[in-house]
mmCIF file of N, CA and C in Angstrom:
data_model
loop_
_atom_site.group_PDB
_atom_site.id
_atom_site.type_symbol
_atom_site.label_atom_id
_atom_site.label_comp_id
_atom_site.label_asym_id
_atom_site.label_seq_id
_atom_site.Cartn_x
_atom_site.Cartn_y
_atom_site.Cartn_z
ATOM 1 N N MET Y 240 -3.099 14.177 20.654
ATOM 2 C CA MET Y 240 -3.005 12.843 19.837
ATOM 3 C C MET Y 240 -2.775 13.347 18.659
ATOM 4 N N ASN Y 241 -3.529 14.366 18.316
ATOM 5 C CA ASN Y 241 -3.325 14.816 16.949
ATOM 6 C C ASN Y 241 -1.950 14.889 16.064
ATOM 7 N N ASP Y 242 -1.034 14.970 16.910
ATOM 8 C CA ASP Y 242 0.546 14.812 16.412
ATOM 9 C C ASP Y 242 0.682 13.306 16.118
ATOM 10 N N GLU Y 243 0.192 12.551 17.160
ATOM 11 C CA GLU Y 243 0.593 11.433 16.911
ATOM 12 C C GLU Y 243 0.049 10.602 15.917
ATOM 13 N N LEU Y 244 -1.298 11.288 15.451
ATOM 14 C CA LEU Y 244 -2.030 10.276 14.636
ATOM 15 C C LEU Y 244 -1.657 10.772 13.629
ATOM 16 N N LYS Y 245 -1.066 12.090 13.381
ATOM 17 C CA LYS Y 245 -0.644 12.852 11.733
ATOM 18 C C LYS Y 245 0.552 11.799 11.402
ATOM 19 N N GLN Y 246 1.608 11.768 12.520
ATOM 20 C CA GLN Y 246 3.009 11.210 12.581
ATOM 21 C C GLN Y 246 2.660 9.671 12.218
ATOM 22 N N ASP Y 247 1.534 8.903 12.740
ATOM 23 C CA ASP Y 247 1.059 7.626 12.242
ATOM 24 C C ASP Y 247 0.608 7.324 10.766
ATOM 25 N N PHE Y 248 -0.184 8.344 10.488
ATOM 26 C CA PHE Y 248 -0.637 7.847 8.951
ATOM 27 C C PHE Y 248 0.535 8.638 8.038
ATOM 28 N N GLU Y 249 1.476 9.251 8.211
ATOM 29 C CA GLU Y 249 2.374 9.725 7.489
ATOM 30 C C GLU Y 249 3.582 8.664 7.342
ATOM 31 N N SER Y 250 3.694 8.153 8.480
ATOM 32 C CA SER Y 250 4.333 6.822 8.448
ATOM 33 C C SER Y 250 3.964 5.905 7.741
ATOM 34 N N ALA Y 251 2.641 5.445 7.731
ATOM 35 C CA ALA Y 251 1.932 4.692 6.678
ATOM 36 C C ALA Y 251 2.238 4.898 5.284
ATOM 37 N N VAL Y 252 1.869 6.463 5.317
ATOM 38 C CA VAL Y 252 2.246 6.649 3.597
ATOM 39 C C VAL Y 252 3.371 6.164 2.765
ATOM 40 N N VAL Y 253 4.681 6.881 4.069
ATOM 41 C CA VAL Y 253 5.869 6.317 3.399
ATOM 42 C C VAL Y 253 5.944 4.794 3.484
ATOM 43 N N LYS Y 254 5.538 4.001 4.067
ATOM 44 C CA LYS Y 254 5.888 2.604 3.918
ATOM 45 C C LYS Y 254 5.064 2.284 2.482
ATOM 46 N N HIS Y 255 3.495 2.921 2.054
ATOM 47 C CA HIS Y 255 2.866 2.388 0.855
ATOM 48 C C HIS Y 255 4.193 3.212 -0.233
ATOM 49 N N LEU Y 256 4.547 4.523 -0.229
ATOM 50 C CA LEU Y 256 5.333 4.781 -0.937
ATOM 51 C C LEU Y 256 6.541 3.961 -1.348
ATOM 52 N N LEU Y 257 6.946 3.283 -0.468
ATOM 53 C CA LEU Y 257 8.323 2.757 -0.604
ATOM 54 C C LEU Y 257 8.102 1.230 -1.050
ATOM 55 N N PHE Y 258 6.860 0.689 -0.847
ATOM 56 C CA PHE Y 258 6.283 -0.194 -1.898
ATOM 57 C C PHE Y 258 6.301 -0.111 -3.112
ATOM 58 N N LYS Y 259 5.815 0.954 -3.722
ATOM 59 C CA LYS Y 259 5.640 1.349 -4.884
ATOM 60 C C LYS Y 259 6.970 1.487 -5.488
ATOM 61 N N SER Y 260 7.724 2.254 -4.964
ATOM 62 C CA SER Y 260 9.336 2.176 -5.307
ATOM 63 C C SER Y 260 10.096 1.130 -5.545
ATOM 64 N N LYS Y 261 9.641 0.047 -4.576
ATOM 65 C CA LYS Y 261 10.369 -1.339 -4.539
ATOM 66 C C LYS Y 261 9.798 -2.018 -5.686
ATOM 67 N N LEU Y 262 8.679 -1.804 -6.282
ATOM 68 C CA LEU Y 262 7.961 -2.534 -7.203
ATOM 69 C C LEU Y 262 8.727 -2.109 -8.404
ATOM 70 N N ARG Y 263 8.909 -0.974 -8.454
ATOM 71 C CA ARG Y 263 9.042 0.066 -9.807
ATOM 72 C C ARG Y 263 10.775 -0.233 -9.898
ATOM 73 N N SER Y 264 11.340 -0.437 -8.702
ATOM 74 C CA SER Y 264 13.032 -1.044 -8.663
ATOM 75 C C SER Y 264 13.143 -2.078 -9.547
ATOM 76 N N TYR Y 265 12.173 -3.174 -8.838
ATOM 77 C CA TYR Y 265 12.316 -4.360 -9.620
ATOM 78 C C TYR Y 265 12.316 -4.837 -10.772
ATOM 79 N N LEU Y 266 10.989 -3.906 -11.422
ATOM 80 C CA LEU Y 266 10.524 -3.723 -12.843
ATOM 81 C C LEU Y 266 11.304 -3.175 -13.789
ATOM 82 N N TYR Y 267 12.464 -1.952 -13.329
ATOM 83 C CA TYR Y 267 13.357 -1.577 -14.184
ATOM 84 C C TYR Y 267 14.408 -2.181 -13.771
ATOM 85 N N GLY Y 268 14.876 -3.783 -13.105
ATOM 86 C CA GLY Y 268 16.072 -4.322 -13.146
ATOM 87 C C GLY Y 268 16.529 -4.230 -11.966
ATOM 88 N N SER Y 269 16.520 -3.636 -10.791
ATOM 89 C CA SER Y 269 17.517 -3.779 -9.759
ATOM 90 C C SER Y 269 16.965 -4.960 -9.352
ATOM 91 N N GLY Y 270 18.096 -5.517 -8.231
ATOM 92 C CA GLY Y 270 18.106 -6.701 -7.261
ATOM 93 C C GLY Y 270 17.336 -6.719 -6.212
ATOM 94 N N THR Y 271 15.895 -5.675 -6.026
ATOM 95 C CA THR Y 271 15.519 -5.529 -4.865
ATOM 96 C C THR Y 271 14.663 -7.234 -4.484
ATOM 97 N N SER Y 272 14.414 -7.437 -3.240
ATOM 98 C CA SER Y 272 14.007 -8.592 -2.328
ATOM 99 C C SER Y 272 12.990 -8.624 -3.194
ATOM 100 N N GLN Y 273 12.271 -9.732 -3.345
ATOM 101 C CA GLN Y 273 10.903 -10.072 -3.961
ATOM 102 C C GLN Y 273 9.856 -9.890 -2.887
ATOM 103 N N GLY Y 274 10.183 -10.667 -1.489
ATOM 104 C CA GLY Y 274 9.409 -10.821 -0.538
ATOM 105 C C GLY Y 274 8.433 -10.116 -0.283
ATOM 106 N N PRO Y 275 8.900 -9.087 0.077
ATOM 107 C CA PRO Y 275 7.926 -7.848 0.368
ATOM 108 C C PRO Y 275 7.200 -7.263 -0.561
ATOM 109 N N ILE Y 276 7.491 -7.720 -1.816
ATOM 110 C CA ILE Y 276 6.983 -6.907 -2.703
ATOM 111 C C ILE Y 276 5.541 -7.934 -3.013
ATOM 112 N N ARG Y 277 6.239 -9.212 -3.124
ATOM 113 C CA ARG Y 277 5.298 -10.023 -3.588
ATOM 114 C C ARG Y 277 3.941 -10.558 -2.373
ATOM 115 N N ASP Y 278 4.724 -10.228 -1.405
ATOM 116 C CA ASP Y 278 3.447 -10.806 0.029
ATOM 117 C C ASP Y 278 3.034 -9.833 0.635
ATOM 118 N N PRO Y 279 2.016 -9.368 0.556
ATOM 119 C CA PRO Y 279 1.285 -8.370 1.386
ATOM 120 C C PRO Y 279 1.793 -8.481 3.155
ATOM 121 N N ALA Y 280 1.888 -9.702 3.473
ATOM 122 C CA ALA Y 280 2.123 -9.842 5.054
ATOM 123 C C ALA Y 280 3.752 -9.444 5.423
ATOM 124 N N GLN Y 281 4.603 -9.419 4.315
ATOM 125 C CA GLN Y 281 5.918 -9.257 4.625
ATOM 126 C C GLN Y 281 6.225 -7.651 4.222
ATOM 127 N N CYS Y 282 5.338 -7.325 3.770
ATOM 128 C CA CYS Y 282 5.343 -5.735 3.506
ATOM 129 C C CYS Y 282 5.246 -4.992 4.703
ATOM 130 N N ASN Y 283 6.228 -3.616 4.758
ATOM 131 C CA ASN Y 283 6.155 -2.987 6.221
ATOM 132 C C ASN Y 283 4.631 -1.958 6.276
ATOM 133 N N PHE Y 284 3.932 -1.801 5.130
ATOM 134 C CA PHE Y 284 2.533 -1.219 4.892
ATOM 135 C C PHE Y 284 1.561 -2.384 5.476
ATOM 136 N N GLY Y 285 2.111 -3.915 4.890
ATOM 137 C CA GLY Y 285 1.353 -4.527 5.617
ATOM 138 C C GLY Y 285 1.283 -4.848 7.047
ATOM 139 N N HIS Y 286 2.376 -4.738 7.707
ATOM 140 C CA HIS Y 286 2.608 -4.857 8.868
ATOM 141 C C HIS Y 286 1.498 -3.700 9.679
ATOM 142 N N TRP Y 287 1.471 -2.458 9.148
ATOM 143 C CA TRP Y 287 0.702 -1.026 9.720
ATOM 144 C C TRP Y 287 -0.653 -1.376 9.552
ATOM 145 N N ILE Y 288 -1.076 -1.965 8.495
ATOM 146 C CA ILE Y 288 -2.507 -2.096 8.105
ATOM 147 C C ILE Y 288 -2.893 -3.313 9.390
ATOM 148 N N ARG Y 289 -1.727 -4.314 9.864
ATOM 149 C CA ARG Y 289 -2.212 -5.407 10.848
ATOM 150 C C ARG Y 289 -2.264 -4.939 12.228
ATOM 151 N N ASP Y 290 -1.394 -3.803 12.307
ATOM 152 C CA ASP Y 290 -1.038 -3.182 13.607
ATOM 153 C C ASP Y 290 -1.977 -2.323 14.060
ATOM 154 N N ARG Y 291 -1.976 -1.313 12.963
ATOM 155 C CA ARG Y 291 -2.857 0.034 13.302
ATOM 156 C C ARG Y 291 -4.174 -0.229 12.596
ATOM 157 N N ALA Y 292 -4.475 -0.100 11.533
ATOM 158 C CA ALA Y 292 -5.544 0.164 10.920
ATOM 159 C C ALA Y 292 -6.524 -1.019 11.053
ATOM 160 N N LEU Y 293 -6.141 -2.571 11.236
ATOM 161 C CA LEU Y 293 -6.862 -3.447 11.598
ATOM 162 C C LEU Y 293 -7.229 -3.629 13.221
ATOM 163 N N GLY Y 294 -6.488 -2.823 13.870
ATOM 164 C CA GLY Y 294 -6.335 -2.465 15.529
ATOM 165 C C GLY Y 294 -7.002 -1.335 15.689
ATOM 166 N N PRO Y 295 -6.571 -0.695 16.305
ATOM 167 C CA PRO Y 295 -7.136 0.707 16.696
ATOM 168 C C PRO Y 295 -8.116 1.453 15.899
ATOM 169 N N TYR Y 296 -7.958 1.508 14.745
ATOM 170 C CA TYR Y 296 -8.778 2.077 13.994
ATOM 171 C C TYR Y 296 -9.843 0.843 13.097
ATOM 172 N N GLY Y 297 -9.701 -0.021 13.509
ATOM 173 C CA GLY Y 297 -10.207 -1.461 13.004
ATOM 174 C C GLY Y 297 -12.068 -0.720 13.275
ATOM 175 N N HIS Y 298 -12.707 -0.169 14.133
ATOM 176 C CA HIS Y 298 -13.490 0.209 14.109
ATOM 177 C C HIS Y 298 -14.673 0.855 12.649
ATOM 178 N N LEU Y 299 -13.274 1.647 11.758
ATOM 179 C CA LEU Y 299 -13.786 2.181 10.783
ATOM 180 C C LEU Y 299 -13.885 1.672 9.618
ATOM 181 N N PRO Y 300 -15.031 1.535 8.437
ATOM 182 C CA PRO Y 300 -15.259 0.643 7.646
ATOM 183 C C PRO Y 300 -14.192 0.526 6.554
ATOM 184 N N GLU Y 301 -13.425 1.902 6.464
ATOM 185 C CA GLU Y 301 -12.254 2.425 5.821
ATOM 186 C C GLU Y 301 -10.744 0.993 5.825
ATOM 187 N N SER Y 302 -10.991 0.721 6.930
ATOM 188 C CA SER Y 302 -9.719 -0.168 7.418
ATOM 189 C C SER Y 302 -9.993 -1.271 6.639
ATOM 190 N N ARG Y 303 -11.112 -2.239 6.771
ATOM 191 C CA ARG Y 303 -11.362 -3.421 5.758
ATOM 192 C C ARG Y 303 -10.960 -3.358 4.344
ATOM 193 N N GLU Y 304 -11.402 -2.144 4.004
ATOM 194 C CA GLU Y 304 -11.433 -1.736 2.062
ATOM 195 C C GLU Y 304 -9.998 -1.671 2.068
ATOM 196 N N LEU Y 305 -9.187 -1.113 3.222
ATOM 197 C CA LEU Y 305 -7.847 -0.650 2.925
ATOM 198 C C LEU Y 305 -7.186 -2.019 2.823
ATOM 199 N N ASP Y 306 -7.352 -2.861 4.048
ATOM 200 C CA ASP Y 306 -6.484 -4.212 4.271
ATOM 201 C C ASP Y 306 -7.122 -5.024 2.407
ATOM 202 N N ARG Y 307 -8.376 -4.773 1.815
ATOM 203 C CA ARG Y 307 -8.532 -5.365 0.365
ATOM 204 C C ARG Y 307 -7.603 -4.875 -0.657
ATOM 205 N N LEU Y 308 -7.703 -3.718 -0.599
ATOM 206 C CA LEU Y 308 -7.015 -3.058 -1.745
ATOM 207 C C LEU Y 308 -5.549 -3.061 -1.384
ATOM 208 N N HIS Y 309 -4.814 -3.467 -0.277
ATOM 209 C CA HIS Y 309 -3.746 -3.553 0.136
ATOM 210 C C HIS Y 309 -3.299 -5.029 -0.718
ATOM 211 N N VAL Y 310 -4.304 -5.995 -0.283
ATOM 212 C CA VAL Y 310 -4.057 -7.427 -0.965
ATOM 213 C C VAL Y 310 -4.252 -7.583 -2.546
ATOM 214 N N ARG Y 311 -4.982 -6.263 -3.172
ATOM 215 C CA ARG Y 311 -5.280 -6.300 -4.562
ATOM 216 C C ARG Y 311 -3.942 -5.634 -5.016
ATOM 217 N N ILE Y 312 -3.420 -4.534 -4.765
ATOM 218 C CA ILE Y 312 -2.038 -3.905 -5.165
ATOM 219 C C ILE Y 312 -1.447 -5.100 -5.154
ATOM 220 N N HIS Y 313 -1.274 -5.863 -4.214
ATOM 221 C CA HIS Y 313 0.477 -7.063 -3.854
ATOM 222 C C HIS Y 313 -0.060 -8.098 -5.572
ATOM 223 N N GLN Y 314 -1.597 -8.367 -5.538
ATOM 224 C CA GLN Y 314 -1.709 -9.297 -6.495
ATOM 225 C C GLN Y 314 -1.034 -8.657 -8.151
ATOM 226 N N GLU Y 315 -1.600 -6.888 -8.086
ATOM 227 C CA GLU Y 315 -0.839 -6.737 -9.144
ATOM 228 C C GLU Y 315 0.720 -6.749 -9.552
ATOM 229 N N ALA Y 316 0.699 -6.483 -8.570
ATOM 230 C CA ALA Y 316 2.216 -6.340 -8.260
ATOM 231 C C ALA Y 316 3.173 -7.472 -8.625
ATOM 232 N N ASN Y 317 2.309 -8.657 -8.021
ATOM 233 C CA ASN Y 317 2.720 -10.191 -8.626
ATOM 234 C C ASN Y 317 2.857 -10.388 -9.951
ATOM 235 N N ARG Y 318 1.716 -10.214 -10.693
ATOM 236 C CA ARG Y 318 1.411 -10.176 -11.887
ATOM 237 C C ARG Y 318 2.239 -9.217 -13.148
ATOM 238 N N LEU Y 319 2.801 -8.155 -12.638
ATOM 239 C CA LEU Y 319 3.812 -7.364 -13.200
ATOM 240 C C LEU Y 319 4.978 -8.241 -13.237
ATOM 241 N N MET Y 320 5.173 -8.548 -12.063
ATOM 242 C CA MET Y 320 6.516 -8.869 -11.913
ATOM 243 C C MET Y 320 6.453 -10.614 -12.185
ATOM 244 N N ASP Y 321 5.736 -11.470 -13.043
ATOM 245 C CA ASP Y 321 5.467 -12.893 -13.252
ATOM 246 C C ASP Y 321 6.005 -12.246 -14.821
ATOM 247 N N LEU Y 322 5.087 -11.035 -15.525
ATOM 248 C CA LEU Y 322 5.761 -10.680 -16.674
ATOM 249 C C LEU Y 322 7.141 -10.412 -16.706
ATOM 250 N N HIS Y 323 7.634 -9.713 -15.993
ATOM 251 C CA HIS Y 323 8.765 -9.134 -15.952
ATOM 252 C C HIS Y 323 9.796 -10.443 -15.950
ATOM 253 N N ALA Y 324 9.440 -11.770 -15.537
ATOM 254 C CA ALA Y 324 10.432 -12.662 -15.408
ATOM 255 C C ALA Y 324 10.371 -13.228 -16.271
ATOM 256 N N ARG Y 325 9.151 -13.501 -17.356
ATOM 257 C CA ARG Y 325 8.804 -14.281 -18.370
ATOM 258 C C ARG Y 325 9.839 -13.442 -19.638
ATOM 259 N N GLY Y 326 10.340 -12.506 -19.181
ATOM 260 C CA GLY Y 326 10.431 -11.382 -20.324
ATOM 261 C C GLY Y 326 10.115 -10.594 -21.179
ATOM 262 N N GLN Y 327 8.692 -10.372 -20.333
ATOM 263 C CA GLN Y 327 7.841 -9.324 -20.974
ATOM 264 C C GLN Y 327 8.006 -7.925 -20.259
ATOM 265 N N VAL Y 328 9.335 -7.448 -20.397
ATOM 266 C CA VAL Y 328 9.550 -6.371 -19.492
ATOM 267 C C VAL Y 328 8.539 -4.971 -19.851
ATOM 268 N N GLU Y 329 8.340 -4.766 -21.219
ATOM 269 C CA GLU Y 329 7.498 -3.632 -21.626
ATOM 270 C C GLU Y 329 5.974 -3.633 -20.668
ATOM 271 N N PRO Y 330 5.573 -4.758 -21.277
ATOM 272 C CA PRO Y 330 4.127 -5.004 -21.029
ATOM 273 C C PRO Y 330 4.001 -4.708 -19.194
ATOM 274 N N ALA Y 331 5.210 -5.440 -18.519
ATOM 275 C CA ALA Y 331 4.934 -5.283 -17.298
ATOM 276 C C ALA Y 331 5.194 -3.606 -16.698
ATOM 277 N N LEU Y 332 5.955 -2.804 -17.443
ATOM 278 C CA LEU Y 332 6.108 -1.789 -17.185
ATOM 279 C C LEU Y 332 4.718 -0.942 -17.705
ATOM 280 N N ALA Y 333 4.409 -1.096 -18.598
ATOM 281 C CA ALA Y 333 3.048 -0.200 -19.347
ATOM 282 C C ALA Y 333 1.948 -0.544 -18.391
ATOM 283 N N ALA Y 334 1.923 -1.744 -17.513
ATOM 284 C CA ALA Y 334 0.777 -1.936 -16.615
ATOM 285 C C ALA Y 334 1.025 -1.127 -15.436
ATOM 286 N N LEU Y 335 2.091 -0.710 -15.423
ATOM 287 C CA LEU Y 335 2.216 0.244 -13.940
ATOM 288 C C LEU Y 335 1.127 1.272 -13.838
ATOM 289 N N PRO Y 336 0.449 2.341 -14.575
ATOM 290 C CA PRO Y 336 -0.553 2.888 -14.406
ATOM 291 C C PRO Y 336 -1.834 2.434 -13.866
ATOM 292 N N ALA Y 337 -1.937 1.182 -13.844
ATOM 293 C CA ALA Y 337 -2.812 0.183 -12.736
ATOM 294 C C ALA Y 337 -2.855 0.212 -11.546
ATOM 295 N N VAL Y 338 -0.985 -0.197 -11.364
ATOM 296 C CA VAL Y 338 -0.664 -0.218 -9.803
ATOM 297 C C VAL Y 338 -0.779 1.045 -9.196
ATOM 298 N N GLU Y 339 -0.518 2.383 -9.905
ATOM 299 C CA GLU Y 339 -0.405 3.862 -9.044
ATOM 300 C C GLU Y 339 -2.005 3.900 -8.992
ATOM 301 N N GLN Y 340 -2.897 3.491 -9.831
ATOM 302 C CA GLN Y 340 -4.410 3.456 -9.638
ATOM 303 C C GLN Y 340 -4.883 3.255 -8.282
ATOM 304 N N LEU Y 341 -4.538 2.081 -8.290
ATOM 305 C CA LEU Y 341 -4.785 1.040 -6.627
ATOM 306 C C LEU Y 341 -4.025 1.918 -5.713
ATOM 307 N N ALA Y 342 -2.898 2.208 -6.009
ATOM 308 C CA ALA Y 342 -2.177 3.016 -5.173
ATOM 309 C C ALA Y 342 -2.937 4.451 -4.307
ATOM 310 N N ASP Y 343 -3.381 5.169 -5.695
ATOM 311 C CA ASP Y 343 -3.891 6.476 -4.991
ATOM 312 C C ASP Y 343 -5.266 6.337 -4.514
ATOM 313 N N GLN Y 344 -5.908 5.387 -4.857
ATOM 314 C CA GLN Y 344 -7.079 4.882 -3.742
ATOM 315 C C GLN Y 344 -6.750 4.414 -2.302
ATOM 316 N N ILE Y 345 -5.697 4.067 -1.990
ATOM 317 C CA ILE Y 345 -4.793 3.194 -0.734
ATOM 318 C C ILE Y 345 -4.704 4.768 -0.213
ATOM 319 N N THR Y 346 -3.608 5.694 -1.096
ATOM 320 C CA THR Y 346 -3.662 6.994 -0.131
ATOM 321 C C THR Y 346 -4.910 7.631 0.004
ATOM 322 N N ALA Y 347 -5.962 7.732 -0.922
ATOM 323 C CA ALA Y 347 -7.295 8.391 -0.484
ATOM 324 C C ALA Y 347 -7.879 7.884 1.069
ATOM 325 N N LEU Y 348 -7.673 6.156 1.025
ATOM 326 C CA LEU Y 348 -8.630 5.914 2.236
ATOM 327 C C LEU Y 348 -8.081 6.449 3.339
ATOM 328 N N MET Y 349 -6.939 6.103 3.014
ATOM 329 C CA MET Y 349 -5.937 6.395 4.492
ATOM 330 C C MET Y 349 -6.239 8.084 4.960
ATOM 331 N N ARG Y 350 -6.232 8.891 4.116
ATOM 332 C CA ARG Y 350 -6.565 10.176 4.073
ATOM 333 C C ARG Y 350 -8.210 10.581 4.811
ATOM 334 N N THR Y 351 -8.916 9.343 4.366
ATOM 335 C CA THR Y 351 -10.151 9.727 4.905
ATOM 336 C C THR Y 351 -10.013 8.758 6.410
ATOM 337 N N MET Y 352 -9.557 8.172 6.598
ATOM 338 C CA MET Y 352 -9.537 7.699 7.980
ATOM 339 C C MET Y 352 -8.818 8.353 8.787
ATOM 340 N N GLU Y 353 -7.639 8.857 7.882
ATOM 341 C CA GLU Y 353 -7.542 9.955 9.353
ATOM 342 C C GLU Y 353 -8.283 11.255 9.816
ATOM 343 N N GLN Y 354 -8.928 11.718 8.391
ATOM 344 C CA GLN Y 354 -9.728 12.822 8.777
ATOM 345 C C GLN Y 354 -10.644 12.477 9.964
ATOM 346 N N LYS Y 355 -11.146 11.284 9.416
ATOM 347 C CA LYS Y 355 -12.418 10.809 10.508
ATOM 348 C C LYS Y 355 -11.729 10.335 12.027
ATOM 349 N N LEU Y 356 -10.774 9.943 12.135
ATOM 350 C CA LEU Y 356 -10.087 10.044 13.482
ATOM 351 C C LEU Y 356 -9.765 11.294 14.358
ATOM 352 N N ARG Y 357 -9.166 12.254 13.225
ATOM 353 C CA ARG Y 357 -9.341 13.720 14.023
ATOM 354 C C ARG Y 357 -10.829 14.345 14.406
ATOM 355 N N ARG Y 358 -11.711 14.088 13.378
ATOM 356 C CA ARG Y 358 -13.299 14.371 13.851
ATOM 357 C C ARG Y 358 -13.443 13.895 15.091
ATOM 358 N N ALA Y 359 -13.512 12.582 15.020
ATOM 359 C CA ALA Y 359 -13.859 11.858 16.710
ATOM 360 C C ALA Y 359 -12.897 12.344 17.727
ATOM 361 N N GLN Y 360 -11.643 12.805 17.466
ATOM 362 C CA GLN Y 360 -11.179 13.464 18.799
ATOM 363 C C GLN Y 360 -11.758 14.636 19.791
#
């Protein structure tokens, strides 16, 4: 179970990093699909939260906070993408540290969840 748990959380971290990468790519002008960046329900990490964090790990209080922060990071991504769409590219790029701060909080919550689940085994 320890290896499965580790792989599950590593997979979630990769999905989370991919979201950040897609947002950054969009803001730097690539033709990245907006749906998974704008909508937490379309995002692969959002699927993991729904299927895993709010499923088998839902007893942990961090799972609900993780879901809340995930929605919040998408709201912030939408704000930056809207700035970009209005031609305010520099302000959008300048606001990326706020997304990074939320992303760090999400990663820390996932680490806490994984540690709690490991201790419970």
